[in-house]
Coordinates of C-alpha atoms and ligand atoms in Angstrom, one line a residue:
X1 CA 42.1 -29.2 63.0
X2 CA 44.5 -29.0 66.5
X3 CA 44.1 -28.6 70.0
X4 CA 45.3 -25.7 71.8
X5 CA 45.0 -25.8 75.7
X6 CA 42.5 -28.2 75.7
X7 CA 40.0 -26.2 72.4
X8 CA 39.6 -27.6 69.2
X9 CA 40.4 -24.8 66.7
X10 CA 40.3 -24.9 62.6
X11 CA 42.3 -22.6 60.5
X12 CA 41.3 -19.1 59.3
X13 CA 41.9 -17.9 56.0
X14 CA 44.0 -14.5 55.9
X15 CA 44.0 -11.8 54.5
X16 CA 45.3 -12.0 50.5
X17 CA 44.6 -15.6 50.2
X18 CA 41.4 -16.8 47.9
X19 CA 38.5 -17.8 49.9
X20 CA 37.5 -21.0 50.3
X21 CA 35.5 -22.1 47.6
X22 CA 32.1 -24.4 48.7
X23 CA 28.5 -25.0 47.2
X24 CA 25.8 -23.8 49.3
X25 CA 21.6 -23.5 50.2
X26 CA 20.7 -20.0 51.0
X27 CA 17.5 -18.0 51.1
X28 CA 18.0 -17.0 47.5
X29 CA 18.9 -20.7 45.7
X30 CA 21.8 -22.4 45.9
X31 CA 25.5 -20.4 45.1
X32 CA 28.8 -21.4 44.2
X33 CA 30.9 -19.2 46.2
X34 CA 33.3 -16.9 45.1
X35 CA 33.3 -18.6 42.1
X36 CA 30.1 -16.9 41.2
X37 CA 30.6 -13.6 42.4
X38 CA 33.5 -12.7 40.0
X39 CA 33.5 -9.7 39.1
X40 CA 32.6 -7.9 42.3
X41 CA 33.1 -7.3 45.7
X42 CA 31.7 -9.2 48.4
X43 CA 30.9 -8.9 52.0
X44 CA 30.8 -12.6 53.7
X45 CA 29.6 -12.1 57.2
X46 CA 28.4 -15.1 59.5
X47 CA 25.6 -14.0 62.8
X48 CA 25.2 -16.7 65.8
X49 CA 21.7 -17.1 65.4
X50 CA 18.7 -16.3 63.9
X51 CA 15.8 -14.9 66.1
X52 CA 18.2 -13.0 68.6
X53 CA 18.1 -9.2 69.1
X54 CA 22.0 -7.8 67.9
X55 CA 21.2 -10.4 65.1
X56 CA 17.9 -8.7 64.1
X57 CA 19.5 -5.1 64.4
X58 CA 22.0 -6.1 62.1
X59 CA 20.3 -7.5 59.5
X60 CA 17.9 -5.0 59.4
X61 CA 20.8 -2.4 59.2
X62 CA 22.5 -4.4 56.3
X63 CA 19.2 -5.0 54.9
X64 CA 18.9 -1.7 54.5
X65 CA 21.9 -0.7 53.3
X66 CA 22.3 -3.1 50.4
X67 CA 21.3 -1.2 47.8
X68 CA 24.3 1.5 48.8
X69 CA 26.7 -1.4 49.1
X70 CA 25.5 -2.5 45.3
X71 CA 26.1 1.3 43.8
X72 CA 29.9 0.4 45.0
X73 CA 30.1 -3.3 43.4
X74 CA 29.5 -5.4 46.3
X75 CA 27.0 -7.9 47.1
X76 CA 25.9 -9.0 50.7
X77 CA 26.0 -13.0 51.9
X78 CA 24.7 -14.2 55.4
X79 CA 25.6 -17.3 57.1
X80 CA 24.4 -18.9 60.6
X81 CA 24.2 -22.5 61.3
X82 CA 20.5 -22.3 61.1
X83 CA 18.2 -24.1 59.1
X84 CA 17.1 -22.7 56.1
X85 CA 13.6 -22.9 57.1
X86 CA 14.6 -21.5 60.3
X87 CA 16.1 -18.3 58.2
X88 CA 12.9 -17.8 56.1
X89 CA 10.8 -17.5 59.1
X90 CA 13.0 -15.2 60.5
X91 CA 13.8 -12.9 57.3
X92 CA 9.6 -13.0 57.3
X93 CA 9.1 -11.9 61.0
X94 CA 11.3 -8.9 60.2
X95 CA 9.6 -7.9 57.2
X96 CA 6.1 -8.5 58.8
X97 CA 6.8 -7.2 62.1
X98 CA 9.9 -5.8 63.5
X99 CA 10.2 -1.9 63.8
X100 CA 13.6 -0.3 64.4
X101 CA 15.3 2.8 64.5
X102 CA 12.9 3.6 61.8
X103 CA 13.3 0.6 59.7
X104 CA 10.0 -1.4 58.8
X105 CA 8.7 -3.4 56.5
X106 CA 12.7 -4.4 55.8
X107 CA 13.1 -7.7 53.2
X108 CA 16.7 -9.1 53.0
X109 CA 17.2 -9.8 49.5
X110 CA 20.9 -10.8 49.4
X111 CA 21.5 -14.5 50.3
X112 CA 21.9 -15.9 54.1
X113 CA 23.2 -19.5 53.8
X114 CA 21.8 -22.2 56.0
X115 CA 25.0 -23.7 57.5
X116 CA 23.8 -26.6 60.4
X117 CA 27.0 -28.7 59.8
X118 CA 29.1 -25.8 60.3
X119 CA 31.3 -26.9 57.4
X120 CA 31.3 -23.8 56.1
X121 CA 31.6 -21.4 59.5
X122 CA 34.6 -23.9 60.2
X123 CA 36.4 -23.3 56.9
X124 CA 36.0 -19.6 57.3
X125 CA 37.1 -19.8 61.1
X126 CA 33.8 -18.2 62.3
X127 CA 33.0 -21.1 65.0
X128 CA 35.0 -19.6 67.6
X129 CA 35.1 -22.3 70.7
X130 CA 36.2 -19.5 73.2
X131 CA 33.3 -17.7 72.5
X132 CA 30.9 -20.7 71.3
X133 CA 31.3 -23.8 69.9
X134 CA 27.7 -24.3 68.5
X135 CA 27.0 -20.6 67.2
X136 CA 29.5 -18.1 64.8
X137 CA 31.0 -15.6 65.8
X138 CA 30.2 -12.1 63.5
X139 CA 32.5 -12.5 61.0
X140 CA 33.3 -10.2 58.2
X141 CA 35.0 -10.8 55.3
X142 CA 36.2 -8.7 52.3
X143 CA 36.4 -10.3 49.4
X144 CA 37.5 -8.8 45.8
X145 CA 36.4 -9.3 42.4
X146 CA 38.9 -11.8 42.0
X147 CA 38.1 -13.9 45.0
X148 CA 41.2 -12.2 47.1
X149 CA 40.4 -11.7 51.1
X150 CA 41.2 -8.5 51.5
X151 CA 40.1 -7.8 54.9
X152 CA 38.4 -9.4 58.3
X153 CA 36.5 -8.2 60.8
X154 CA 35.7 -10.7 63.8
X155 CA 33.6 -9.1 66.9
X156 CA 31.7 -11.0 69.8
X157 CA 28.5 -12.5 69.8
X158 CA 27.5 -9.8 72.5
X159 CA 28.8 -6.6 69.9
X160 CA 27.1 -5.7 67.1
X161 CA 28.6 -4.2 64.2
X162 CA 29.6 -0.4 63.2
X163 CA 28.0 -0.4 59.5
X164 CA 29.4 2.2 59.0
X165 CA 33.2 0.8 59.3
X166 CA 31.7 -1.8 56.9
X167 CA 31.2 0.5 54.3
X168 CA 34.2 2.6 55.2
X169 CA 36.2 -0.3 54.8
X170 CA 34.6 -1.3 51.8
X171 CA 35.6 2.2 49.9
X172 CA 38.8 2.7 51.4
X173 CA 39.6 -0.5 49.9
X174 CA 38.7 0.6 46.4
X175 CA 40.5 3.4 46.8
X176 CA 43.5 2.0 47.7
X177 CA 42.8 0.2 44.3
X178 CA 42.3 2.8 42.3
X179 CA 44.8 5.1 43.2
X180 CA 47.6 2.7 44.0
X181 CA 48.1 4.7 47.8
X182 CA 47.2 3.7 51.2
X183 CA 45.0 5.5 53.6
X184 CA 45.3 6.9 57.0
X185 CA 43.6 6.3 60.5
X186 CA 39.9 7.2 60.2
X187 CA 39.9 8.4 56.7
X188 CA 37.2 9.0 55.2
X189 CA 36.5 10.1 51.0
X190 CA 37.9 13.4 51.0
X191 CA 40.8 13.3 53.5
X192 CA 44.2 13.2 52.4
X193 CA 45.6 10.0 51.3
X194 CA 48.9 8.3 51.8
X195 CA 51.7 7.9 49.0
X196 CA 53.8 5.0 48.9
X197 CA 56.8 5.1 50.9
X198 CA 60.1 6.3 49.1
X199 CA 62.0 3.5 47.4
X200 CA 65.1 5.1 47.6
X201 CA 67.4 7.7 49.2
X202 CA 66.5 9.7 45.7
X203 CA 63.3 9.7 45.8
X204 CA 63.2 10.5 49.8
X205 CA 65.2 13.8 49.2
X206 CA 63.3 14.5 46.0
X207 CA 60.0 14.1 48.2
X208 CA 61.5 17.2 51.2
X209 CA 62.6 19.5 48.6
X210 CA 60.4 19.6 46.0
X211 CA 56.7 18.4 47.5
X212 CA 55.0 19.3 44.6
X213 CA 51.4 18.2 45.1
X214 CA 52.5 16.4 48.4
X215 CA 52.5 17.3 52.0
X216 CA 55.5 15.5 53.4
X217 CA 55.5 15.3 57.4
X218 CA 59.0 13.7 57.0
X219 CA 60.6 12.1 53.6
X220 CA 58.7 8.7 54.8
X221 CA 55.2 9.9 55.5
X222 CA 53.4 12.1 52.3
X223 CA 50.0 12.6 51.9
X224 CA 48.4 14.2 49.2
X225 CA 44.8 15.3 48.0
X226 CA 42.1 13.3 46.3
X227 CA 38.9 15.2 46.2
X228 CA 35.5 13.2 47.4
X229 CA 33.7 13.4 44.1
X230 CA 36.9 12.0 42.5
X231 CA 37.2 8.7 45.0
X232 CA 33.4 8.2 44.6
X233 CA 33.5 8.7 41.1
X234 CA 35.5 5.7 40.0
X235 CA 33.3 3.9 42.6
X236 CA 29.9 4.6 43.0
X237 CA 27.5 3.6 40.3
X238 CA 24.4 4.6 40.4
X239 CA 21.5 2.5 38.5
Ligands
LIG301 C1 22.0 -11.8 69.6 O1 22.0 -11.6 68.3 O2 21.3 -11.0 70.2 C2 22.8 -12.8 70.3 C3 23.1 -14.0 69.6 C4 23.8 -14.9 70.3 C5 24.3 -14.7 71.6 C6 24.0 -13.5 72.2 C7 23.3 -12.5 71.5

């Protein structure tokens, strides 16, 4: 841990380094994380505090969208630095009581861990002291089957999070995978994709004069077409 102007700060894990293993009580049993998630993908995401509006919304939206995340591979895992008694009274007051946007009778199945020595938040550099130094901030992290970070997310505790950018992220990622190419601003399954970069002055003039399936805006940037069925087809399985 350092201090920088006067803040303590801890380290964050980046992107293509292994996540921090730990041991920890959730709403679902103890875990042994990532060890025990091999296998398949994995959305880590930390919320400030249980009992709190944005944090409510959210859950209830990821609540809700868990089954979709599972037809891609990818589990769900909540943290605050709550009690876990704290979190079952909560998950139960949403399920019993909360209507919104059309969501009722919502029960969050996938694990939030109870966190109240921040060990865990600290390792994952979710306490934030700008922002707080008692609550997380929302984290997201992507995690592969192999225990890999392959991307983070980190917004406010006042701004709650595009689910849909969640799952975007979550596909594109995949994709990127399975098709060995990167993907463009905003893309979505469907849209062109983007080929590796030319390795040589070859391959760069091959790539202006003879396209083939490509569309080359100039010999560095070629897309080319992967149809929607074919993306989610190597992704999405259904039970
Ligand atoms: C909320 O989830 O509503 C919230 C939590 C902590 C601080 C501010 C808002």
């Amino acid at each position: 841990m350092e201090a920088i102007g006067g803040q303590e700060s801890t380290a964050m894990p980046r992107i293509g380094e292994r996540a921090p293993s730990f041991k920890a009580v959730t709403t679902q049993g103890e875990i042994n994380f990532p060890e025990q998630y091999e296998g398949s993908w994995v959305i880590l995401f930390s919320h400030p505090a249980d009992f709190t509006p944005v944090c409510t919304s959210e859950f209830m939206t990821f609540a809700s969208m868990e089954d979709k995340f599972a037809e891609a591979n990818c589990k769900l895992v909540g943290l605050s630095v709550d009690g876990l008694y704290s979190h079952i009274a909560w998950l139960r007051t949403i399920k019993d009581k909360i209507e919104y946007k059309g969501m009722k009778d919502v029960e969050v199945k996938f694990p939030l861990i109870e966190d109240i020595t921040m060990e865990i938040a600290k390792k994952y550099g979710m306490i934030q002291p700008g922002e707080a130094t008692t609550k997380a901030v929302r984290a997201v992290f992507f995690i592969d089957p192999k225990g890999i970070i392959r991307a983070i997310i980190y917004y406010p505790l006042s701004l709650g999070r595009n689910f849909d950018e969640i799952y975007r992220v979550i596909i594109a990622l995949q994709t990127a995978d399975n098709f060995e190419i990167a993907t463009p601003a905003d893309w979505r399954p469907g849209d062109d994709v983007i080929v590796p970069p030319a390795g040589s002055c070859g391959v760069a003039k091959e790539r202006m004069e003879a396209k083939k399936d490509m569309h080359c805006y100039d010999w560095f940037f070629c897309t080319k077409k992967i149809d929607k069925d074919t993306v989610l087809g190597k992704i999405i399985k259904k039970k």
